[in-house]
Amino acid sequence: MSSPGKTRLVFLGPPGAGKGTQAASIADKLGVPHVSTGDILRAAVKADSPLGREAHRYMNAGQLVPDELVNRMVAERLTQADCTNGFLLDGFPRTLVQGRALEEALNKMKTALDAVISFDVSRQELIRRLTGRRACPECGANYHVESLKPKIEGICDRCGAKLVQRADDSLETVENRLEVYQRETADLIDYYRGQNLLKKVPGDLAIEEVQRRVLEALE
Ligand code: AMP
């Protein structure tokens, strides 16, 4: 399904808010690419590219990769042909500097964001989700040991690969990532509120219900 409505989107929210899960299915519904900076960076690390070698140490410590690296990576991605009619950015921007760089990149392309969806989830629930998360290293699908089990334990439903716990989903790193999010993203939320782009959606409901609310917010 393609949509003539809001298709240039940012999904904002702390790690574990369900951005990735929602972004994958909503991008599919809207017929736009799901652009996840976390996925692009993990692929670069896996391929051992220069970007991956640079990003690796920040990612493992739960810290943000430097703005210039990520800004360049996203600006390049958005000029690819599949982004012409829209895109869903997941995990970017994460700082005010990145938000401004995105605006500039879109200005150059003579376009602008249509909406920013912000997912709200309690800290306790975020920790439960992240430390119980299992990810597919091949296709990027996410599962949870209690609430989103694959059909066969430890195996990805989509591609059959063996699921792993991400190195940055350990309790200590998760606490650090949540702190980083609070510190870096607060200004960004105000920035988008000021531009009248921000739409808040509760992220602690059932996956289908959250999806319904996101689509409603985009109408
Ligand atoms: P995520 O999968 O979105 O949780 O991202 C995993 C890790 O990739 C983060 O903890 C950061 O180290 C890095 N990362 C992803 N997106 C960004 C971004 N927009 N800016 C800086 N670092 C990022």
Short mmCIF file of C-alpha atoms and ligand atoms in Angstrom, two decimals:
data_model
loop_
_atom_site.label_atom_id
_atom_site.label_comp_id
_atom_site.label_asym_id
_atom_site.label_seq_id
_atom_site.Cartn_x
_atom_site.Cartn_y
_atom_site.Cartn_z
CA MET A 1 0.00 0.00 0.00
CA SER A 2 1.35 3.44 -0.76
CA SER A 3 0.08 6.57 0.88
CA PRO A 4 -0.16 10.05 -0.56
CA GLY A 5 -0.26 11.41 3.02
CA LYS A 6 2.54 11.69 5.57
CA THR A 7 5.51 9.68 4.33
CA ARG A 8 8.60 11.59 5.50
CA LEU A 9 8.77 10.42 9.03
CA VAL A 10 10.98 10.22 12.10
CA PHE A 11 10.36 7.72 14.90
CA LEU A 12 11.77 9.03 18.16
CA GLY A 13 11.94 7.22 21.46
CA PRO A 14 14.30 5.65 23.97
CA PRO A 15 15.99 2.34 23.15
CA GLY A 16 13.41 -0.39 23.74
CA ALA A 17 10.40 1.82 23.03
CA GLY A 18 9.43 -0.42 20.11
CA LYS A 19 10.54 1.95 17.37
CA GLY A 20 12.22 -0.78 15.34
CA THR A 21 9.28 -3.18 15.50
CA GLN A 22 6.76 -0.47 14.63
CA ALA A 23 8.97 1.09 11.97
CA ALA A 24 9.38 -2.18 10.06
CA SER A 25 5.64 -2.83 9.73
CA ILE A 26 4.57 0.79 9.22
CA ALA A 27 7.22 1.45 6.55
CA ASP A 28 5.90 -1.63 4.80
CA LYS A 29 2.31 -0.39 5.02
CA LEU A 30 3.25 3.06 3.69
CA GLY A 31 5.50 1.65 0.97
CA VAL A 32 8.57 3.64 2.08
CA PRO A 33 12.02 2.37 3.12
CA HIS A 34 12.74 1.76 6.81
CA VAL A 35 16.01 3.59 7.46
CA SER A 36 17.46 2.46 10.79
CA THR A 37 20.83 4.01 11.66
CA GLY A 38 21.40 1.24 14.24
CA ASP A 39 20.90 -1.41 11.51
CA ILE A 40 23.14 0.43 9.03
CA LEU A 41 25.87 0.78 11.67
CA ARG A 42 25.59 -2.88 12.75
CA ALA A 43 25.89 -3.94 9.10
CA ALA A 44 28.99 -1.74 8.74
CA VAL A 45 30.51 -3.34 11.86
CA LYS A 46 29.76 -6.81 10.51
CA ALA A 47 31.31 -5.95 7.13
CA ASP A 48 34.34 -4.47 8.97
CA SER A 49 34.17 -1.35 6.77
CA PRO A 50 36.02 1.86 7.78
CA LEU A 51 32.71 3.25 9.15
CA GLY A 52 32.12 0.03 11.08
CA ARG A 53 35.61 0.05 12.60
CA GLU A 54 35.11 3.65 13.73
CA ALA A 55 31.58 3.11 15.10
CA HIS A 56 32.23 -0.17 16.87
CA ARG A 57 33.75 1.10 20.12
CA TYR A 58 31.01 3.69 20.70
CA MET A 59 28.26 1.18 20.05
CA ASN A 60 29.61 -1.47 22.40
CA ALA A 61 29.82 1.08 25.20
CA GLY A 62 26.24 2.23 24.59
CA GLN A 63 27.50 5.67 23.52
CA LEU A 64 26.45 7.66 20.49
CA VAL A 65 28.55 7.46 17.37
CA PRO A 66 29.87 11.00 16.54
CA ASP A 67 27.30 13.24 14.83
CA GLU A 68 29.36 13.92 11.68
CA LEU A 69 29.73 10.24 10.88
CA VAL A 70 26.03 9.52 11.29
CA ASN A 71 24.90 12.74 9.57
CA ARG A 72 26.94 11.94 6.48
CA MET A 73 25.69 8.36 6.44
CA VAL A 74 22.02 9.44 6.60
CA ALA A 75 22.37 12.29 4.08
CA GLU A 76 23.78 9.77 1.60
CA ARG A 77 21.07 7.23 2.31
CA LEU A 78 18.26 9.77 1.78
CA THR A 79 19.47 10.67 -1.71
CA GLN A 80 19.03 7.08 -2.89
CA ALA A 81 16.18 6.51 -5.33
CA ASP A 82 13.96 4.49 -2.98
CA CYS A 83 13.61 7.52 -0.67
CA THR A 84 12.10 9.78 -3.34
CA ASN A 85 8.51 9.32 -2.13
CA GLY A 86 9.28 9.13 1.55
CA PHE A 87 11.21 7.31 4.26
CA LEU A 88 10.86 6.27 7.83
CA LEU A 89 13.87 7.21 9.95
CA ASP A 90 14.33 5.01 13.01
CA GLY A 91 17.01 5.97 15.55
CA PHE A 92 17.96 9.19 13.78
CA PRO A 93 18.13 12.04 14.67
CA ARG A 94 19.19 11.44 18.25
CA THR A 95 20.72 14.85 19.04
CA LEU A 96 19.78 18.42 18.24
CA VAL A 97 22.86 18.67 15.99
CA GLN A 98 21.58 15.66 14.01
CA GLY A 99 18.08 17.18 13.87
CA ARG A 100 19.47 20.35 12.33
CA ALA A 101 21.66 18.39 9.89
CA LEU A 102 18.60 16.41 8.79
CA GLU A 103 16.64 19.59 8.20
CA GLU A 104 19.50 20.96 6.10
CA ALA A 105 19.84 17.74 4.07
CA LEU A 106 16.10 17.75 3.35
CA ASN A 107 16.17 21.46 2.46
CA LYS A 108 18.81 20.70 -0.15
CA MET A 109 16.50 18.03 -1.55
CA LYS A 110 13.67 20.64 -1.55
CA THR A 111 11.62 18.64 0.89
CA ALA A 112 10.86 18.47 4.62
CA LEU A 113 9.61 16.15 7.35
CA ASP A 114 5.88 15.45 7.57
CA ALA A 115 5.74 14.17 11.15
CA VAL A 116 7.77 12.98 14.13
CA ILE A 117 6.29 10.19 16.22
CA SER A 118 7.56 10.02 19.80
CA PHE A 119 7.03 6.77 21.73
CA ASP A 120 6.56 7.03 25.52
CA VAL A 121 7.41 4.03 27.72
CA SER A 122 8.27 3.80 31.46
CA ARG A 123 11.90 3.21 32.44
CA GLN A 124 11.06 -0.08 34.19
CA GLU A 125 9.36 -1.46 31.08
CA LEU A 126 12.26 -0.31 28.86
CA ILE A 127 14.75 -2.23 31.00
CA ARG A 128 12.55 -5.35 30.93
CA ARG A 129 12.23 -5.18 27.17
CA LEU A 130 15.87 -4.49 26.34
CA THR A 131 17.49 -7.02 28.64
CA GLY A 132 15.04 -9.71 27.39
CA ARG A 133 15.45 -8.79 23.74
CA ARG A 134 16.89 -11.27 21.27
CA ALA A 135 17.86 -10.14 17.78
CA CYS A 136 18.48 -11.81 14.46
CA PRO A 137 22.02 -10.98 13.31
CA GLU A 138 21.06 -11.74 9.70
CA CYS A 139 17.78 -9.90 9.00
CA GLY A 140 17.53 -7.60 12.04
CA ALA A 141 14.19 -8.97 13.34
CA ASN A 142 13.66 -8.55 17.10
CA TYR A 143 12.12 -10.97 19.63
CA HIS A 144 11.66 -11.09 23.41
CA VAL A 145 12.28 -14.04 25.72
CA GLU A 146 8.84 -13.60 27.37
CA SER A 147 6.59 -11.44 25.26
CA LEU A 148 7.60 -11.99 21.63
CA LYS A 149 8.90 -15.52 21.33
CA PRO A 150 9.91 -16.97 17.96
CA LYS A 151 8.05 -20.12 16.85
CA ILE A 152 11.17 -22.21 17.51
CA GLU A 153 13.22 -21.14 20.53
CA GLY A 154 16.39 -19.28 19.56
CA ILE A 155 15.66 -19.32 15.81
CA CYS A 156 14.49 -16.41 13.64
CA ASP A 157 10.98 -16.96 12.18
CA ARG A 158 11.81 -14.87 9.13
CA CYS A 159 15.16 -16.24 7.99
CA GLY A 160 16.05 -19.22 10.19
CA ALA A 161 19.25 -17.68 11.65
CA LYS A 162 20.28 -18.25 15.27
CA LEU A 163 19.11 -15.39 17.55
CA VAL A 164 21.58 -13.53 19.76
CA GLN A 165 21.52 -11.02 22.59
CA ARG A 166 23.01 -7.76 21.34
CA ALA A 167 26.20 -6.80 23.22
CA ASP A 168 24.60 -3.45 24.09
CA ASP A 169 21.50 -5.07 25.64
CA SER A 170 23.29 -6.05 28.87
CA LEU A 171 21.83 -4.36 31.99
CA GLU A 172 24.79 -2.03 32.54
CA THR A 173 24.90 -0.84 28.93
CA VAL A 174 21.12 -0.49 28.82
CA GLU A 175 21.19 1.87 31.83
CA ASN A 176 23.86 3.93 30.10
CA ARG A 177 21.90 4.07 26.83
CA LEU A 178 18.77 5.28 28.66
CA GLU A 179 20.77 8.03 30.36
CA VAL A 180 22.33 9.08 27.06
CA TYR A 181 18.87 9.21 25.51
CA GLN A 182 17.47 11.43 28.27
CA ARG A 183 20.42 13.77 28.09
CA GLU A 184 20.71 14.07 24.31
CA THR A 185 17.15 13.84 23.09
CA ALA A 186 15.24 16.19 25.40
CA ASP A 187 16.20 19.23 23.28
CA LEU A 188 15.25 17.42 20.10
CA ILE A 189 11.75 16.76 21.42
CA ASP A 190 11.32 20.49 22.18
CA TYR A 191 12.69 21.32 18.72
CA TYR A 192 10.07 19.21 16.94
CA ARG A 193 7.30 20.35 19.27
CA GLY A 194 8.25 23.92 18.32
CA GLN A 195 7.90 23.01 14.63
CA ASN A 196 4.49 21.46 15.31
CA LEU A 197 5.67 18.09 13.96
CA LEU A 198 5.64 16.09 17.20
CA LYS A 199 2.99 13.43 17.82
CA LYS A 200 3.18 11.40 21.03
CA VAL A 201 2.09 7.77 21.10
CA PRO A 202 2.05 5.50 24.19
CA GLY A 203 4.57 2.73 23.47
CA ASP A 204 3.69 0.36 26.32
CA LEU A 205 0.48 -1.05 24.81
CA ALA A 206 0.17 -4.21 22.68
CA ILE A 207 2.13 -4.03 19.41
CA GLU A 208 -1.04 -3.93 17.25
CA GLU A 209 -2.58 -1.18 19.40
CA VAL A 210 0.55 0.96 19.19
CA GLN A 211 0.53 0.50 15.42
CA ARG A 212 -3.11 1.58 15.24
CA ARG A 213 -2.33 4.73 17.23
CA VAL A 214 0.66 5.59 15.03
CA LEU A 215 -1.40 5.25 11.85
CA GLU A 216 -4.16 7.34 13.45
CA ALA A 217 -1.58 10.03 14.34
CA LEU A 218 -0.43 10.08 10.70
CA GLU A 219 -3.89 10.59 9.25
P1 AMP B 1 19.84 1.39 18.02
O1 AMP B 1 19.74 0.07 17.31
O2 AMP B 1 19.05 2.47 17.35
O3 AMP B 1 19.57 1.27 19.50
O4 AMP B 1 21.37 1.85 17.87
C1 AMP B 1 22.44 1.08 18.40
C2 AMP B 1 23.67 1.93 18.61
O5 AMP B 1 24.08 2.50 17.34
C3 AMP B 1 23.47 3.14 19.51
O6 AMP B 1 23.62 2.81 20.89
C4 AMP B 1 24.59 4.06 19.02
O7 AMP B 1 25.85 3.64 19.49
C5 AMP B 1 24.56 3.82 17.53
N1 AMP B 1 23.60 4.74 16.85
C6 AMP B 1 22.45 4.44 16.19
N2 AMP B 1 21.84 5.54 15.71
C7 AMP B 1 22.64 6.58 16.07
C8 AMP B 1 22.56 7.98 15.91
N3 AMP B 1 21.52 8.56 15.27
N4 AMP B 1 23.57 8.74 16.42
C9 AMP B 1 24.61 8.21 17.05
N5 AMP B 1 24.74 6.88 17.28
C10 AMP B 1 23.77 6.08 16.79
#
